[in-house]
Amino acid sequence: MPTRLPTFLENPPSAIGKRAPDGHPAPLRTSVPVYYWETQEARLKTLLTAFFLTSLIAVAADIRRDEAKKPLVLESQGSFFVGGETKTVNAPTPNGGTVESSITINQMYVQYQTPPGGEKHVPVAMVHGCCLSS
């Protein structure tokens, strides 16, 4: 018993709706144009490429998630001030008097973290303002 072809191969788009000549039991079959198969092949290649890329992205995300579980390791960290001028001012008090006090102005507060092997090029990130980045 011969194997039956799938419907879309048995009746390609160009043959659908055409009637068989008188005396023929089956619908008229015509050859499928080459461009039809080229189009189907292009669609299949696109579908397989999309599936492959989606799988690749999923695997890469899984590997990246495992890497993110590693702890942050620092060689050193700390903070310091750079520059600045000390000014003496007479500050008012609640009872109406003044108190001589000093204030430091025009300085830069620096926080740093150095990764292991940080003696190589280390990127520098600067944020303006004191204590705004903590």
GROMACS .gro file of N, CA and C in nm:
model
  402
    1MET      N    1   0.085  -0.117   0.000
    1MET     CA    2   0.000   0.000   0.000
    1MET      C    3   0.090   0.124   0.000
    2PRO      N    4   0.076   0.210  -0.097
    2PRO     CA    5   0.163   0.328  -0.104
    2PRO      C    6   0.131   0.426   0.010
    3THR      N    7   0.237   0.493   0.054
    3THR     CA    8   0.222   0.593   0.158
    3THR      C    9   0.160   0.718   0.099
    4ARG      N   10   0.066   0.774   0.171
    4ARG     CA   11  -0.002   0.894   0.122
    4ARG      C   12   0.079   1.018   0.154
    5LEU      N   13   0.087   1.109   0.061
    5LEU     CA   14   0.156   1.236   0.082
    5LEU      C   15   0.071   1.326   0.170
    6PRO      N   16   0.136   1.413   0.247
    6PRO     CA   17   0.058   1.512   0.323
    6PRO      C   18  -0.025   1.598   0.229
    7THR      N   19  -0.134   1.648   0.278
    7THR     CA   20  -0.228   1.724   0.196
    7THR      C   21  -0.163   1.841   0.124
    8PHE      N   22  -0.071   1.913   0.194
    8PHE     CA   23  -0.013   2.030   0.129
    8PHE      C   24   0.079   1.991   0.014
    9LEU      N   25   0.133   1.866   0.014
    9LEU     CA   26   0.215   1.822  -0.100
    9LEU      C   27   0.126   1.764  -0.210
   10GLU      N   28   0.019   1.698  -0.167
   10GLU     CA   29  -0.071   1.636  -0.262
   10GLU      C   30  -0.147   1.742  -0.342
   11ASN      N   31  -0.184   1.848  -0.275
   11ASN     CA   32  -0.258   1.956  -0.340
   11ASN      C   33  -0.188   2.089  -0.314
   12PRO      N   34  -0.081   2.116  -0.387
   12PRO     CA   35  -0.011   2.242  -0.366
   12PRO      C   36  -0.103   2.360  -0.399
   13PRO      N   37  -0.067   2.480  -0.353
   13PRO     CA   38  -0.153   2.597  -0.373
   13PRO      C   39  -0.196   2.620  -0.516
   14SER      N   40  -0.111   2.585  -0.612
   14SER     CA   41  -0.146   2.610  -0.753
   14SER      C   42  -0.254   2.514  -0.803
   15ALA      N   43  -0.277   2.399  -0.731
   15ALA     CA   44  -0.375   2.302  -0.778
   15ALA      C   45  -0.508   2.311  -0.703
   16ILE      N   46  -0.510   2.384  -0.595
   16ILE     CA   47  -0.630   2.391  -0.513
   16ILE      C   48  -0.742   2.459  -0.593
   17GLY      N   49  -0.857   2.397  -0.588
   17GLY     CA   50  -0.974   2.454  -0.654
   17GLY      C   51  -0.988   2.415  -0.801
   18LYS      N   52  -0.889   2.347  -0.860
   18LYS     CA   53  -0.901   2.305  -1.000
   18LYS      C   54  -0.967   2.168  -1.005
   19ARG      N   55  -1.045   2.146  -1.104
   19ARG     CA   56  -1.116   2.019  -1.118
   19ARG      C   57  -1.038   1.927  -1.211
   20ALA      N   58  -1.058   1.798  -1.189
   20ALA     CA   59  -0.993   1.698  -1.275
   20ALA      C   60  -1.067   1.693  -1.409
   21PRO      N   61  -0.993   1.659  -1.516
   21PRO     CA   62  -1.062   1.643  -1.645
   21PRO      C   63  -1.164   1.529  -1.637
   22ASP      N   64  -1.260   1.529  -1.725
   22ASP     CA   65  -1.363   1.424  -1.724
   22ASP      C   66  -1.298   1.287  -1.733
   23GLY      N   67  -1.348   1.195  -1.651
   23GLY     CA   68  -1.297   1.059  -1.654
   23GLY      C   69  -1.183   1.035  -1.557
   24HIS      N   70  -1.131   1.138  -1.493
   24HIS     CA   71  -1.023   1.121  -1.395
   24HIS      C   72  -1.082   1.123  -1.255
   25PRO      N   73  -1.043   1.025  -1.171
   25PRO     CA   74  -1.101   1.019  -1.037
   25PRO      C   75  -1.041   1.121  -0.938
   26ALA      N   76  -0.921   1.165  -0.963
   26ALA     CA   77  -0.852   1.253  -0.866
   26ALA      C   78  -0.850   1.396  -0.918
   27PRO      N   79  -0.832   1.493  -0.826
   27PRO     CA   80  -0.819   1.631  -0.873
   27PRO      C   81  -0.693   1.648  -0.957
   28LEU      N   82  -0.693   1.748  -1.038
   28LEU     CA   83  -0.579   1.776  -1.125
   28LEU      C   84  -0.457   1.812  -1.042
   29ARG      N   85  -0.346   1.749  -1.067
   29ARG     CA   86  -0.220   1.783  -1.000
   29ARG      C   87  -0.134   1.859  -1.098
   30THR      N   88  -0.081   1.966  -1.052
   30THR     CA   89   0.012   2.041  -1.135
   30THR      C   90   0.145   2.045  -1.062
   31SER      N   91   0.248   2.069  -1.134
   31SER     CA   92   0.378   2.079  -1.068
   31SER      C   93   0.383   2.209  -0.988
   32VAL      N   94   0.450   2.201  -0.874
   32VAL     CA   95   0.462   2.318  -0.787
   32VAL      C   96   0.576   2.403  -0.839
   33PRO      N   97   0.556   2.534  -0.852
   33PRO     CA   98   0.663   2.620  -0.903
   33PRO      C   99   0.785   2.615  -0.811
   34VAL      N  100   0.901   2.633  -0.869
   34VAL     CA  101   1.027   2.628  -0.794
   34VAL      C  102   1.028   2.734  -0.685
   35TYR      N  103   0.977   2.851  -0.715
   35TYR     CA  104   0.981   2.958  -0.615
   35TYR      C  105   0.901   2.921  -0.489
   36TYR      N  106   0.798   2.835  -0.504
   36TYR     CA  107   0.721   2.790  -0.387
   36TYR      C  108   0.812   2.715  -0.290
   37TRP      N  109   0.891   2.623  -0.343
   37TRP     CA  110   0.982   2.545  -0.256
   37TRP      C  111   1.095   2.632  -0.203
   38GLU      N  112   1.142   2.726  -0.284
   38GLU     CA  113   1.245   2.818  -0.236
   38GLU      C  114   1.192   2.902  -0.120
   39THR      N  115   1.068   2.945  -0.131
   39THR     CA  116   1.006   3.023  -0.024
   39THR      C  117   0.992   2.939   0.102
   40GLN      N  118   0.947   2.814   0.085
   40GLN     CA  119   0.932   2.725   0.200
   40GLN      C  120   1.067   2.698   0.266
   41GLU      N  121   1.170   2.679   0.184
   41GLU     CA  122   1.305   2.655   0.238
   41GLU      C  123   1.355   2.778   0.314
   42ALA      N  124   1.331   2.896   0.261
   42ALA     CA  125   1.372   3.019   0.329
   42ALA      C  126   1.299   3.035   0.462
   43ARG      N  127   1.170   3.003   0.464
   43ARG     CA  128   1.093   3.011   0.590
   43ARG      C  129   1.148   2.912   0.693
   44LEU      N  130   1.179   2.791   0.649
   44LEU     CA  131   1.233   2.690   0.740
   44LEU      C  132   1.368   2.733   0.795
   45LYS      N  133   1.453   2.788   0.709
   45LYS     CA  134   1.585   2.836   0.755
   45LYS      C  135   1.568   2.948   0.857
   46THR      N  136   1.476   3.040   0.831
   46THR     CA  137   1.450   3.149   0.925
   46THR      C  138   1.401   3.096   1.059
   47LEU      N  139   1.310   3.001   1.055
   47LEU     CA  140   1.256   2.942   1.177
   47LEU      C  141   1.365   2.870   1.256
   48LEU      N  142   1.447   2.791   1.188
   48LEU     CA  143   1.556   2.719   1.256
   48LEU      C  144   1.660   2.815   1.313
   49THR      N  145   1.691   2.922   1.240
   49THR     CA  146   1.786   3.021   1.290
   49THR      C  147   1.731   3.089   1.415
   50ALA      N  148   1.604   3.126   1.413
   50ALA     CA  149   1.543   3.189   1.530
   50ALA      C  150   1.544   3.094   1.650
   51PHE      N  151   1.514   2.967   1.627
   51PHE     CA  152   1.517   2.868   1.735
   51PHE      C  153   1.658   2.853   1.791
   52PHE      N  154   1.757   2.845   1.703
   52PHE     CA  155   1.897   2.831   1.747
   52PHE      C  156   1.941   2.952   1.828
   53LEU      N  157   1.912   3.073   1.781
   53LEU     CA  158   1.952   3.193   1.853
   53LEU      C  159   1.882   3.205   1.988
   54THR      N  160   1.755   3.169   1.994
   54THR     CA  161   1.682   3.172   2.121
   54THR      C  162   1.744   3.074   2.220
   55SER      N  163   1.779   2.955   2.173
   55SER     CA  164   1.844   2.856   2.260
   55SER      C  165   1.979   2.906   2.307
   56LEU      N  166   2.055   2.968   2.219
   56LEU     CA  167   2.186   3.020   2.254
   56LEU      C  168   2.175   3.129   2.360
   57ILE      N  169   2.080   3.218   2.346
   57ILE     CA  170   2.060   3.325   2.444
   57ILE      C  171   2.020   3.267   2.580
   58ALA      N  172   1.935   3.166   2.579
   58ALA     CA  173   1.892   3.104   2.705
   58ALA      C  174   2.009   3.039   2.777
   59VAL      N  175   2.095   2.970   2.703
   59VAL     CA  176   2.212   2.906   2.764
   59VAL      C  177   2.309   3.011   2.816
   60ALA      N  178   2.331   3.118   2.740
   60ALA     CA  179   2.423   3.224   2.784
   60ALA      C  180   2.370   3.292   2.910
   61ALA      N  181   2.240   3.314   2.918
   61ALA     CA  182   2.182   3.377   3.038
   61ALA      C  183   2.199   3.287   3.159
   62ASP      N  184   2.186   3.156   3.140
   62ASP     CA  185   2.202   3.061   3.250
   62ASP      C  186   2.346   3.061   3.301
   63ILE      N  187   2.442   3.065   3.210
   63ILE     CA  188   2.583   3.070   3.248
   63ILE      C  189   2.613   3.201   3.320
   64ARG      N  190   2.559   3.310   3.271
   64ARG     CA  191   2.582   3.441   3.333
   64ARG      C  192   2.524   3.445   3.474
   65ARG      N  193   2.408   3.382   3.494
   65ARG     CA  194   2.346   3.379   3.626
   65ARG      C  195   2.435   3.304   3.725
   66ASP      N  196   2.499   3.195   3.681
   66ASP     CA  197   2.590   3.121   3.768
   66ASP      C  198   2.711   3.205   3.804
   67GLU      N  199   2.761   3.285   3.710
   67GLU     CA  200   2.876   3.371   3.738
   67GLU      C  201   2.839   3.482   3.837
   68ALA      N  202   2.715   3.528   3.832
   68ALA     CA  203   2.672   3.637   3.920
   68ALA      C  204   2.665   3.593   4.067
   69LYS      N  205   2.663   3.463   4.093
   69LYS     CA  206   2.655   3.413   4.230
   69LYS      C  207   2.789   3.419   4.302
   70LYS      N  208   2.896   3.448   4.230
   70LYS     CA  209   3.028   3.456   4.292
   70LYS      C  210   3.035   3.581   4.379
   71PRO      N  211   3.103   3.574   4.494
   71PRO     CA  212   3.112   3.692   4.581
   71PRO      C  213   3.204   3.799   4.522
   72LEU      N  214   3.179   3.924   4.560
   72LEU     CA  215   3.264   4.036   4.520
   72LEU      C  216   3.390   4.032   4.605
   73VAL      N  217   3.504   4.028   4.541
   73VAL     CA  218   3.632   4.022   4.613
   73VAL      C  219   3.705   4.154   4.591
   74LEU      N  220   3.747   4.218   4.700
   74LEU     CA  221   3.820   4.344   4.693
   74LEU      C  222   3.956   4.328   4.759
   75GLU      N  223   4.056   4.391   4.699
   75GLU     CA  224   4.189   4.391   4.759
   75GLU      C  225   4.196   4.495   4.870
   76SER      N  226   4.136   4.612   4.845
   76SER     CA  227   4.135   4.717   4.948
   76SER      C  228   4.021   4.814   4.921
   77GLN      N  229   3.985   4.888   5.026
   77GLN     CA  230   3.886   4.995   5.013
   77GLN      C  231   3.910   5.096   5.124
   78GLY      N  232   3.865   5.216   5.101
   78GLY     CA  233   3.885   5.320   5.202
   78GLY      C  234   3.832   5.453   5.155
   79SER      N  235   3.868   5.559   5.228
   79SER     CA  236   3.825   5.694   5.191
   79SER      C  237   3.925   5.795   5.244
   80PHE      N  238   3.925   5.914   5.182
   80PHE     CA  239   4.014   6.023   5.224
   80PHE      C  240   3.963   6.154   5.165
   81PHE      N  241   4.016   6.265   5.216
   81PHE     CA  242   3.984   6.398   5.163
   81PHE      C  243   4.104   6.449   5.085
   82VAL      N  244   4.077   6.526   4.980
   82VAL     CA  245   4.183   6.587   4.900
   82VAL      C  246   4.161   6.738   4.903
   83GLY      N  247   4.271   6.812   4.926
   83GLY     CA  248   4.266   6.958   4.922
   83GLY      C  249   4.183   7.016   5.034
   84GLY      N  250   4.137   7.137   5.013
   84GLY     CA  251   4.052   7.204   5.110
   84GLY      C  252   4.123   7.317   5.182
   85GLU      N  253   4.045   7.408   5.231
   85GLU     CA  254   4.096   7.521   5.308
   85GLU      C  255   4.019   7.527   5.440
   86THR      N  256   4.089   7.556   5.547
   86THR     CA  257   4.023   7.571   5.676
   86THR      C  258   3.996   7.719   5.700
   87LYS      N  259   3.871   7.751   5.725
   87LYS     CA  260   3.829   7.889   5.751
   87LYS      C  261   3.778   7.898   5.895
   88THR      N  262   3.812   8.008   5.960
   88THR     CA  263   3.762   8.034   6.095
   88THR      C  264   3.645   8.131   6.084
   89VAL      N  265   3.534   8.093   6.145
   89VAL     CA  266   3.414   8.176   6.138
   89VAL      C  267   3.358   8.196   6.279
   90ASN      N  268   3.282   8.302   6.295
   90ASN     CA  269   3.211   8.327   6.420
   90ASN      C  270   3.067   8.280   6.400
   91ALA      N  271   3.034   8.165   6.456
   91ALA     CA  272   2.901   8.108   6.439
   91ALA      C  273   2.808   8.160   6.547
   92PRO      N  274   2.684   8.197   6.510
   92PRO     CA  275   2.588   8.245   6.611
   92PRO      C  276   2.541   8.130   6.700
   93THR      N  277   2.508   8.160   6.823
   93THR     CA  278   2.455   8.062   6.917
   93THR      C  279   2.309   8.093   6.945
   94PRO      N  280   2.233   8.000   7.002
   94PRO     CA  281   2.091   8.024   7.029
   94PRO      C  282   2.065   8.140   7.126
   95ASN      N  283   2.159   8.169   7.217
   95ASN     CA  284   2.135   8.276   7.314
   95ASN      C  285   2.180   8.413   7.263
   96GLY      N  286   2.215   8.425   7.135
   96GLY     CA  287   2.248   8.554   7.077
   96GLY      C  288   2.397   8.584   7.068
   97GLY      N  289   2.483   8.504   7.125
   97GLY     CA  290   2.627   8.527   7.119
   97GLY      C  291   2.687   8.460   6.996
   98THR      N  292   2.818   8.460   6.987
   98THR     CA  293   2.890   8.394   6.878
   98THR      C  294   2.998   8.304   6.936
   99VAL      N  295   3.030   8.203   6.860
   99VAL     CA  296   3.136   8.110   6.898
   99VAL      C  297   3.231   8.100   6.780
  100GLU      N  298   3.359   8.111   6.808
  100GLU     CA  299   3.457   8.097   6.701
  100GLU      C  300   3.471   7.948   6.669
  101SER      N  301   3.456   7.913   6.541
  101SER     CA  302   3.470   7.773   6.498
  101SER      C  303   3.537   7.768   6.362
  102SER      N  304   3.582   7.651   6.325
  102SER     CA  305   3.648   7.636   6.195
  102SER      C  306   3.568   7.541   6.107
  103ILE      N  307   3.579   7.563   5.977
  103ILE     CA  308   3.510   7.482   5.878
  103ILE      C  309   3.606   7.460   5.762
  104THR      N  310   3.599   7.341   5.703
  104THR     CA  311   3.683   7.311   5.587
  104THR      C  312   3.598   7.324   5.461
  105ILE      N  313   3.649   7.397   5.362
  105ILE     CA  314   3.576   7.418   5.237
  105ILE      C  315   3.666   7.381   5.119
  106ASN      N  316   3.605   7.364   5.002
  106ASN     CA  317   3.676   7.336   4.876
  106ASN      C  318   3.758   7.208   4.882
  107GLN      N  319   3.706   7.106   4.950
  107GLN     CA  320   3.777   6.979   4.955
  107GLN      C  321   3.699   6.875   4.874
  108MET      N  322   3.764   6.762   4.847
  108MET     CA  323   3.699   6.652   4.777
  108MET      C  324   3.709   6.528   4.865
  109TYR      N  325   3.595   6.463   4.888
  109TYR     CA  326   3.589   6.339   4.964
  109TYR      C  327   3.596   6.224   4.865
  110VAL      N  328   3.686   6.130   4.886
  110VAL     CA  329   3.709   6.020   4.792
  110VAL      C  330   3.685   5.887   4.864
  111GLN      N  331   3.605   5.801   4.802
  111GLN     CA  332   3.592   5.662   4.846
  111GLN      C  333   3.648   5.576   4.735
  112TYR      N  334   3.722   5.472   4.771
  112TYR     CA  335   3.779   5.387   4.667
  112TYR      C  336   3.763   5.240   4.704
  113GLN      N  337   3.760   5.156   4.601
  113GLN     CA  338   3.762   5.011   4.614
  113GLN      C  339   3.854   4.959   4.505
  114THR      N  340   3.948   4.874   4.543
  114THR     CA  341   4.046   4.822   4.448
  114THR      C  342   4.026   4.672   4.434
  115PRO      N  343   4.005   4.622   4.311
  115PRO     CA  344   3.991   4.478   4.292
  115PRO      C  345   4.128   4.410   4.297
  116PRO      N  346   4.132   4.279   4.315
  116PRO     CA  347   4.261   4.209   4.310
  116PRO      C  348   4.325   4.232   4.174
  117GLY      N  349   4.454   4.256   4.172
  117GLY     CA  350   4.523   4.287   4.046
  117GLY      C  351   4.494   4.428   4.001
  118GLY      N  352   4.457   4.517   4.090
  118GLY     CA  353   4.418   4.653   4.055
  118GLY      C  354   4.532   4.744   4.019
  119GLU      N  355   4.656   4.692   4.025
  119GLU     CA  356   4.768   4.778   3.986
  119GLU      C  357   4.768   4.802   3.835
  120LYS      N  358   4.692   4.723   3.761
  120LYS     CA  359   4.673   4.749   3.618
  120LYS      C  360   4.576   4.865   3.605
  121HIS      N  361   4.531   4.891   3.484
  121HIS     CA  362   4.437   5.001   3.461
  121HIS      C  363   4.309   4.977   3.540
  122VAL      N  364   4.273   5.070   3.625
  122VAL     CA  365   4.150   5.062   3.703
  122VAL      C  366   4.059   5.177   3.661
  123PRO      N  367   3.934   5.149   3.623
  123PRO     CA  368   3.845   5.257   3.585
  123PRO      C  369   3.815   5.349   3.703
  124VAL      N  370   3.794   5.475   3.673
  124VAL     CA  371   3.765   5.575   3.776
  124VAL      C  372   3.624   5.626   3.753
  125ALA      N  373   3.543   5.625   3.859
  125ALA     CA  374   3.408   5.681   3.853
  125ALA      C  375   3.397   5.789   3.958
  126MET      N  376   3.356   5.909   3.919
  126MET     CA  377   3.345   6.019   4.014
  126MET      C  378   3.200   6.063   4.022
  127VAL      N  379   3.151   6.081   4.146
  127VAL     CA  380   3.015   6.127   4.170
  127VAL      C  381   3.024   6.257   4.248
  128HIS      N  382   2.962   6.363   4.198
  128HIS     CA  383   2.968   6.493   4.264
  128HIS      C  384   2.883   6.492   4.391
  129GLY      N  385   2.934   6.550   4.495
  129GLY     CA  386   2.858   6.565   4.619
  129GLY      C  387   2.903   6.468   4.726
  130CYS      N  388   2.897   6.512   4.850
  130CYS     CA  389   2.937   6.428   4.962
  130CYS      C  390   2.822   6.339   5.006
  131CYS      N  391   2.853   6.213   5.027
  131CYS     CA  392   2.760   6.115   5.086
  131CYS      C  393   2.633   6.093   5.003
  132LEU      N  394   2.632   6.133   4.879
  132LEU     CA  395   2.513   6.114   4.797
  132LEU      C  396   2.512   5.978   4.729
  133SER      N  397   2.626   5.911   4.726
  133SER     CA  398   2.634   5.783   4.655
  133SER      C  399   2.626   5.665   4.749
  134SER      N  400   2.609   5.687   4.880
  134SER     CA  401   2.607   5.573   4.971
  134SER      C  402   2.469   5.516   4.990
   0.00000   0.00000   0.00000
